[in-house]
Short mmCIF file of C-alpha atoms in Angstrom, two decimals:
data_model
loop_
_atom_site.label_atom_id
_atom_site.label_comp_id
_atom_site.label_asym_id
_atom_site.label_seq_id
_atom_site.Cartn_x
_atom_site.Cartn_y
_atom_site.Cartn_z
CA UNK A 480 7.53 10.46 -2.89
CA UNK A 481 7.05 13.88 -1.51
CA UNK A 482 3.86 14.50 0.26
CA UNK A 483 1.54 15.48 -2.53
CA UNK A 484 -1.10 17.34 -0.45
CA UNK A 485 1.63 19.33 1.48
CA UNK A 486 4.07 20.05 -1.27
CA UNK A 487 1.96 20.13 -4.67
CA UNK A 488 -1.60 21.18 -3.99
CA UNK A 489 -2.28 24.26 -2.17
CA UNK A 490 -4.78 24.09 0.68
CA UNK A 491 -7.27 26.24 -1.25
CA UNK A 492 -7.12 23.76 -3.92
CA UNK A 493 -7.61 20.94 -1.70
CA UNK A 494 -10.85 22.69 -0.34
CA UNK A 495 -12.35 22.65 -3.74
CA UNK A 496 -15.15 20.07 -4.52
CA UNK A 497 -14.49 17.34 -6.86
CA UNK A 498 -15.69 17.34 -10.50
CA UNK A 499 -19.02 15.91 -11.28
CA UNK A 500 -19.87 12.12 -11.82
CA UNK A 501 -18.49 10.41 -14.97
CA UNK A 502 -20.64 11.23 -18.09
CA UNK A 503 -19.20 8.59 -20.50
CA UNK A 504 -17.49 5.13 -20.28
CA UNK A 505 -13.82 5.48 -21.19
CA UNK A 506 -12.94 1.82 -20.87
CA UNK A 507 -12.50 1.47 -24.69
CA UNK A 508 -10.56 4.58 -25.14
CA UNK A 509 -6.82 4.56 -26.05
CA UNK A 510 -4.41 7.30 -25.05
CA UNK A 511 -0.80 7.69 -26.45
CA UNK A 512 2.13 9.80 -25.16
CA UNK A 513 4.15 11.53 -27.71
CA UNK A 514 7.45 12.40 -25.98
CA UNK A 515 10.24 14.36 -27.84
CA UNK A 516 13.25 13.59 -25.65
CA UNK A 517 14.49 11.11 -22.93
CA UNK A 518 18.14 12.06 -22.42
CA UNK A 519 18.00 13.11 -18.72
CA UNK A 520 16.78 11.93 -15.39
CA UNK A 521 13.79 14.14 -15.44
CA UNK A 522 12.47 12.80 -18.53
CA UNK A 523 13.26 9.10 -17.32
CA UNK A 524 11.22 9.91 -14.32
CA UNK A 525 8.54 11.46 -16.38
CA UNK A 526 8.24 8.20 -18.45
CA UNK A 527 8.40 5.89 -15.49
CA UNK A 528 5.62 7.89 -13.64
CA UNK A 529 3.46 7.72 -16.77
CA UNK A 530 3.96 3.92 -16.89
CA UNK A 531 3.24 3.44 -13.16
CA UNK A 532 -0.07 5.44 -13.23
CA UNK A 533 -1.39 4.40 -16.65
CA UNK A 534 -0.65 0.71 -15.97
CA UNK A 535 -3.01 0.60 -13.03
CA UNK A 536 -5.57 2.63 -15.04
CA UNK A 537 -5.46 0.08 -17.72
CA UNK A 538 -5.62 -2.96 -15.29
CA UNK A 539 -8.60 -1.16 -13.56
CA UNK A 540 -10.40 -0.81 -16.89
CA UNK A 541 -10.40 2.95 -16.82
CA UNK A 542 -8.85 3.10 -20.36
CA UNK A 543 -8.11 0.37 -22.89
CA UNK A 544 -4.60 1.38 -23.46
CA UNK A 545 -1.98 4.16 -22.65
CA UNK A 546 1.25 3.70 -24.66
CA UNK A 547 4.32 5.78 -24.51
CA UNK A 548 6.47 6.85 -27.52
CA UNK A 549 9.68 8.82 -27.61
CA UNK A 550 11.34 10.16 -30.86
CA UNK A 551 15.00 9.16 -31.49
CA UNK A 552 16.01 12.68 -31.97
CA UNK A 553 14.69 15.96 -30.44
CA UNK A 554 13.48 17.25 -33.91
CA UNK A 555 9.91 18.77 -34.21
CA UNK A 556 9.74 17.29 -37.56
CA UNK A 557 10.04 13.64 -36.41
CA UNK A 558 7.67 14.24 -33.57
CA UNK A 559 5.23 15.66 -35.99
CA UNK A 560 5.52 12.64 -38.11
CA UNK A 561 5.09 10.44 -34.91
CA UNK A 562 1.75 12.16 -34.04
CA UNK A 563 0.56 11.89 -37.61
CA UNK A 564 1.26 8.01 -37.29
CA UNK A 565 -0.70 8.17 -34.06
CA UNK A 566 -3.55 9.79 -35.92
CA UNK A 567 -3.63 6.93 -38.39
CA UNK A 568 -3.71 4.42 -35.58
CA UNK A 569 -6.96 5.99 -34.30
CA UNK A 570 -5.98 6.85 -30.83
CA UNK A 571 -8.68 8.48 -28.75
CA UNK A 572 -6.50 11.07 -27.38
CA UNK A 573 -2.63 12.19 -27.64
CA UNK A 574 -0.81 13.52 -24.73
CA UNK A 575 2.37 15.60 -25.87
CA UNK A 576 5.58 16.89 -24.38
CA UNK A 577 6.43 18.99 -27.34
CA UNK A 578 9.79 19.81 -29.01
CA UNK A 579 8.33 23.27 -29.89
CA UNK A 580 5.40 25.47 -28.76
CA UNK A 581 4.75 26.03 -32.64
CA UNK A 582 6.15 23.58 -34.85
CA UNK A 583 3.80 20.76 -34.14
CA UNK A 584 0.66 22.89 -34.59
CA UNK A 585 -0.11 21.58 -38.05
CA UNK A 586 0.02 17.87 -36.81
CA UNK A 587 -1.93 18.84 -33.64
CA UNK A 588 -4.62 20.48 -35.82
CA UNK A 589 -4.82 17.32 -37.91
CA UNK A 590 -5.40 15.25 -34.90
CA UNK A 591 -8.11 17.60 -33.56
CA UNK A 592 -9.80 17.59 -36.97
CA UNK A 593 -9.82 13.80 -36.80
CA UNK A 594 -11.68 13.96 -33.52
CA UNK A 595 -8.72 13.19 -31.36
CA UNK A 596 -8.25 14.97 -28.00
CA UNK A 597 -4.81 16.55 -27.58
CA UNK A 598 -3.33 17.64 -24.21
CA UNK A 599 0.20 19.03 -23.97
CA UNK A 600 2.13 19.35 -20.96
CA UNK A 601 5.69 20.50 -19.87
CA UNK A 602 6.63 21.50 -23.38
CA UNK A 603 3.32 22.86 -24.47
CA UNK A 604 1.77 23.56 -27.94
CA UNK A 605 0.01 26.88 -28.99
CA UNK A 606 -2.68 25.34 -31.29
CA UNK A 607 -5.91 26.64 -29.86
CA UNK A 608 -7.68 23.17 -30.36
CA UNK A 609 -5.20 21.63 -27.81
CA UNK A 610 -5.18 21.53 -23.97
CA UNK A 611 -2.12 22.74 -21.87
CA UNK A 612 -0.88 21.56 -18.63
CA UNK A 613 1.98 23.58 -17.28
CA UNK A 614 3.59 25.46 -14.42
CA UNK A 615 4.34 29.16 -14.50
CA UNK A 616 7.76 28.76 -15.91
CA UNK A 617 8.46 32.57 -16.00
CA UNK A 618 7.68 32.71 -12.29
CA UNK A 619 10.03 29.87 -11.84
CA UNK A 620 12.65 31.89 -13.32
CA UNK A 621 12.00 35.11 -11.78
CA UNK A 622 11.86 33.31 -8.28
CA UNK A 623 15.42 32.43 -8.64
CA UNK A 624 16.19 36.18 -8.76
CA UNK A 625 14.05 37.00 -5.77
CA UNK A 626 15.91 34.28 -3.66
CA UNK A 627 19.32 35.56 -4.83
CA UNK A 628 18.25 39.13 -3.98
CA UNK A 629 17.58 38.14 -0.44
CA UNK A 630 21.12 36.50 -0.16
CA UNK A 631 22.95 39.01 -2.01
CA UNK A 632 21.30 42.60 -1.21
CA UNK A 633 24.24 44.20 -3.18
CA UNK A 634 23.62 42.01 -6.18
CA UNK A 635 26.53 40.65 -8.38
CA UNK A 636 27.27 38.81 -11.48
CA UNK A 637 25.50 35.79 -12.72
CA UNK A 638 25.98 32.90 -14.97
CA UNK A 639 22.90 31.57 -16.72
CA UNK A 640 22.45 28.04 -18.02
CA UNK A 641 19.82 27.53 -20.67
CA UNK A 642 17.72 24.48 -21.31
CA UNK A 643 16.90 22.57 -24.56
CA UNK A 644 16.89 25.19 -27.30
CA UNK A 645 13.50 25.79 -29.08
CA UNK A 646 11.24 24.43 -26.40
CA UNK A 647 8.63 26.58 -24.56
CA UNK A 648 10.00 25.73 -21.36
CA UNK A 649 13.50 27.08 -22.04
CA UNK A 650 12.00 30.28 -23.54
CA UNK A 651 9.77 30.86 -20.68
CA UNK A 652 12.45 30.23 -17.83
CA UNK A 653 14.82 32.45 -19.56
CA UNK A 654 12.19 35.28 -20.00
CA UNK A 655 11.38 34.84 -16.19
CA UNK A 656 15.16 35.21 -15.28
CA UNK A 657 15.30 38.29 -17.56
CA UNK A 658 12.43 39.79 -15.86
CA UNK A 659 13.89 38.98 -12.48
CA UNK A 660 17.04 40.70 -13.38
CA UNK A 661 15.12 43.81 -14.44
CA UNK A 662 13.29 43.74 -11.04
CA UNK A 663 16.68 43.34 -9.31
CA UNK A 664 19.17 45.57 -11.42
CA UNK A 665 21.99 45.10 -9.15
CA UNK A 666 22.37 41.69 -10.78
CA UNK A 667 24.00 41.18 -14.07
CA UNK A 668 24.04 37.95 -16.30
CA UNK A 669 27.60 38.02 -17.72
CA UNK A 670 27.44 34.74 -19.61
CA UNK A 671 24.85 32.40 -20.95
CA UNK A 672 25.51 28.91 -21.85
CA UNK A 673 23.44 25.96 -23.16
CA UNK A 674 22.99 23.12 -20.68
CA UNK A 675 20.23 20.99 -22.42
CA UNK A 676 18.83 20.12 -18.99
CA UNK A 677 21.78 17.67 -18.80
CA UNK A 678 24.52 17.56 -16.20
CA UNK A 679 27.30 16.44 -18.63
CA UNK A 680 26.47 19.06 -21.19
CA UNK A 681 26.02 21.81 -18.47
CA UNK A 682 29.50 20.86 -17.17
CA UNK A 683 31.23 21.13 -20.48
CA UNK A 684 29.55 24.38 -21.40
CA UNK A 685 30.38 26.02 -18.09
CA UNK A 686 33.92 24.84 -18.00
CA UNK A 687 34.13 26.46 -21.65
CA UNK A 688 33.29 29.91 -20.30
CA UNK A 689 34.76 30.05 -16.91
CA UNK A 690 38.13 31.08 -17.93
CA UNK A 691 36.79 34.24 -19.30
CA UNK A 692 34.34 35.12 -16.54
CA UNK A 693 34.67 37.57 -13.79
CA UNK A 694 33.61 36.48 -10.14
CA UNK A 695 30.05 35.49 -10.09
CA UNK A 696 27.71 35.15 -7.09
CA UNK A 697 25.06 33.02 -8.46
CA UNK A 698 24.19 30.57 -11.35
CA UNK A 699 20.57 30.60 -12.54
CA UNK A 700 19.47 27.51 -14.06
CA UNK A 701 16.58 25.39 -15.48
CA UNK A 702 17.04 21.95 -13.94
CA UNK A 703 19.47 19.01 -14.53
CA UNK A 704 22.37 21.33 -14.88
CA UNK A 705 23.22 22.40 -11.15
CA UNK A 706 25.51 19.57 -10.46
CA UNK A 707 27.55 19.93 -13.68
CA UNK A 708 27.97 23.56 -12.90
CA UNK A 709 29.34 22.65 -9.50
CA UNK A 710 31.79 20.22 -10.93
CA UNK A 711 33.02 22.85 -13.46
CA UNK A 712 33.75 25.53 -10.78
CA UNK A 713 35.48 22.80 -8.70
CA UNK A 714 37.65 21.62 -11.65
CA UNK A 715 38.49 25.24 -12.43
CA UNK A 716 39.57 25.89 -8.76
CA UNK A 717 37.06 28.61 -8.44
CA UNK A 718 34.95 29.41 -5.42
CA UNK A 719 31.42 27.87 -5.56
CA UNK A 720 28.82 30.45 -6.09
CA UNK A 721 25.14 30.08 -5.03
CA UNK A 722 23.87 27.41 -7.76
CA UNK A 723 20.17 27.16 -8.11
CA UNK A 724 19.33 23.32 -8.32
CA UNK A 725 16.72 21.51 -10.38
CA UNK A 726 15.52 18.73 -7.95
CA UNK A 727 17.74 16.07 -9.33
CA UNK A 728 19.12 13.26 -7.00
CA UNK A 729 22.85 14.18 -7.89
CA UNK A 730 22.16 17.98 -7.24
CA UNK A 731 20.45 17.16 -3.85
CA UNK A 732 23.07 14.85 -2.61
CA UNK A 733 25.88 17.27 -3.73
CA UNK A 734 23.79 20.08 -1.85
CA UNK A 735 23.60 17.93 1.25
CA UNK A 736 27.40 17.16 1.30
CA UNK A 737 28.04 20.90 1.10
CA UNK A 738 25.61 21.85 3.61
CA UNK A 739 27.09 19.35 6.03
CA UNK A 740 30.65 20.38 5.14
CA UNK A 741 30.43 24.31 5.13
CA UNK A 742 26.78 25.24 5.60
CA UNK A 743 26.38 25.88 1.95
CA UNK A 744 22.81 27.40 1.19
CA UNK A 745 20.67 27.39 -1.88
CA UNK A 746 17.34 26.31 -3.16
CA UNK A 747 16.01 23.94 -5.67
CA UNK A 748 13.13 24.16 -8.09
CA UNK A 749 11.53 22.28 -10.93
CA UNK A 750 8.38 20.95 -12.31
CA UNK A 751 7.66 17.38 -11.04
CA UNK A 752 8.10 14.76 -13.54
CA UNK A 753 4.93 13.26 -12.65
CA UNK A 754 3.01 16.10 -14.37
CA UNK A 755 2.75 13.45 -17.12
CA UNK A 756 0.29 11.60 -15.03
CA UNK A 757 -1.78 14.72 -14.59
CA UNK A 758 -1.98 15.17 -18.26
CA UNK A 759 -3.01 11.55 -18.64
CA UNK A 760 -5.91 12.09 -16.14
CA UNK A 761 -6.78 15.31 -17.76
CA UNK A 762 -7.13 13.56 -21.20
CA UNK A 763 -9.22 10.88 -19.56
CA UNK A 764 -11.63 13.39 -18.11
CA UNK A 765 -12.07 15.21 -21.40
CA UNK A 766 -12.81 11.70 -23.02
CA UNK A 767 -15.25 11.25 -19.99
CA UNK A 768 -17.17 14.27 -21.17
CA UNK A 769 -16.08 16.59 -18.46
CA UNK A 770 -15.72 20.34 -19.02
CA UNK A 771 -12.05 21.08 -18.85
CA UNK A 772 -10.41 24.59 -19.42
CA UNK A 773 -7.99 24.76 -22.10
CA UNK A 774 -5.27 26.04 -19.78
CA UNK A 775 -4.35 24.32 -16.51
CA UNK A 776 -1.64 25.62 -14.17
CA UNK A 777 0.13 23.53 -11.58
CA UNK A 778 2.50 24.54 -8.88
CA UNK A 779 6.19 23.84 -9.30
CA UNK A 780 8.09 21.73 -6.81
CA UNK A 781 10.35 23.80 -4.75
CA UNK A 782 12.92 22.69 -1.99
CA UNK A 783 14.34 25.05 0.57
CA UNK A 784 17.41 24.67 2.95
CA UNK A 785 15.12 23.18 5.63
CA UNK A 786 13.40 20.64 3.49
CA UNK A 787 16.54 19.21 1.90
CA UNK A 788 17.02 16.24 3.98
CA UNK A 789 13.24 15.13 3.67
CA UNK A 790 13.27 15.79 0.02
CA UNK A 791 16.45 13.25 -0.32
CA UNK A 792 14.61 10.67 1.85
CA UNK A 793 11.81 10.58 -0.81
CA UNK A 794 13.94 10.81 -4.02
CA UNK A 795 15.14 7.68 -5.77
CA UNK A 796 18.81 7.30 -6.48
CA UNK A 797 19.35 8.66 -9.87
CA UNK A 798 15.87 10.31 -10.02
CA UNK A 799 14.18 13.49 -9.51
CA UNK A 800 11.97 14.72 -6.62
CA UNK A 801 8.64 13.75 -7.67
CA UNK A 802 4.91 13.51 -7.21
CA UNK A 803 2.46 11.34 -9.21
CA UNK A 804 -1.06 12.69 -9.65
CA UNK A 805 -4.32 10.72 -8.99
CA UNK A 806 -7.71 11.07 -10.69
CA UNK A 807 -8.95 13.23 -7.84
CA UNK A 808 -5.85 15.40 -8.08
CA UNK A 809 -6.69 16.16 -11.70
CA UNK A 810 -10.34 16.81 -10.76
CA UNK A 811 -9.15 19.39 -8.37
CA UNK A 812 -6.76 21.13 -10.75
CA UNK A 813 -9.66 21.32 -13.28
CA UNK A 814 -12.11 22.77 -10.72
CA UNK A 815 -9.35 25.38 -9.70
CA UNK A 816 -8.95 26.39 -13.33
CA UNK A 817 -12.64 26.84 -13.54
CA UNK A 818 -12.80 28.85 -10.24
CA UNK A 819 -9.90 31.07 -11.51
CA UNK A 820 -11.39 31.63 -15.15
#
């Protein structure tokens, strides 16, 4: 793992006092994870982190159970039905990585009306009764343009690879990239393709548009798509532009190979898959009677040229650069939200 304190939680956040003592016993509480998609390494790492942290919490008697469920298809209707089934099973809290920011609101409201705590993360929901744990995805998008503007003061053409259509994450990162282009008008997005946060899909999509593209200086991405883009450029015999990466093991290893071979420079950024564990602890704290703001923001995980080797050392083969959160981390994030609000 990357060093949690140095990489994820700021010094200011670490200095905050922890939340107050427990107000209620949660050992009889049940928490379920509703996940809409597991088709890439980020989602697999997210589920693994959930299992690692919640298994210990159950063994320690913090909660009675913390099961994870993933829908077979990335369909909001299927996930809504899954949540309605969880309501019937009487879970104390439901943690959601949502297929849509709005399409699940009806099911989420049903859960709230049934007295169930709902915490969304990564793919958040907009229903007011739910809590939201997310990074500033718009900033994650605009930051890519800030980096490219430093590398290419004269600007240039960009290729944008989108994520999973219809999700809040895809929309917000895209809006951030658009804002970044507006702030750095020397850049122009000349093509936009769908990558679904997956290397194979991204590679096929990029390969499909490359024959018609002018020279591009950079590829702006959402994560899980950088290595696929690199492979597409290589297969087409075109020079490799600066591809923003998304913390996946295959991307980082490719970056290291290029860096060693020719000094290739880029950056890598994503939300840590372990954010699922933060959402778990947030749900537990709400069940514990703690006052928790509805919106919690955690920093994204960024890797620069100097930090590449250390990041690789701490990233599992086939996985994603990650951090898993403790109860104390969750308390500090909650206190930071209170202080900021």
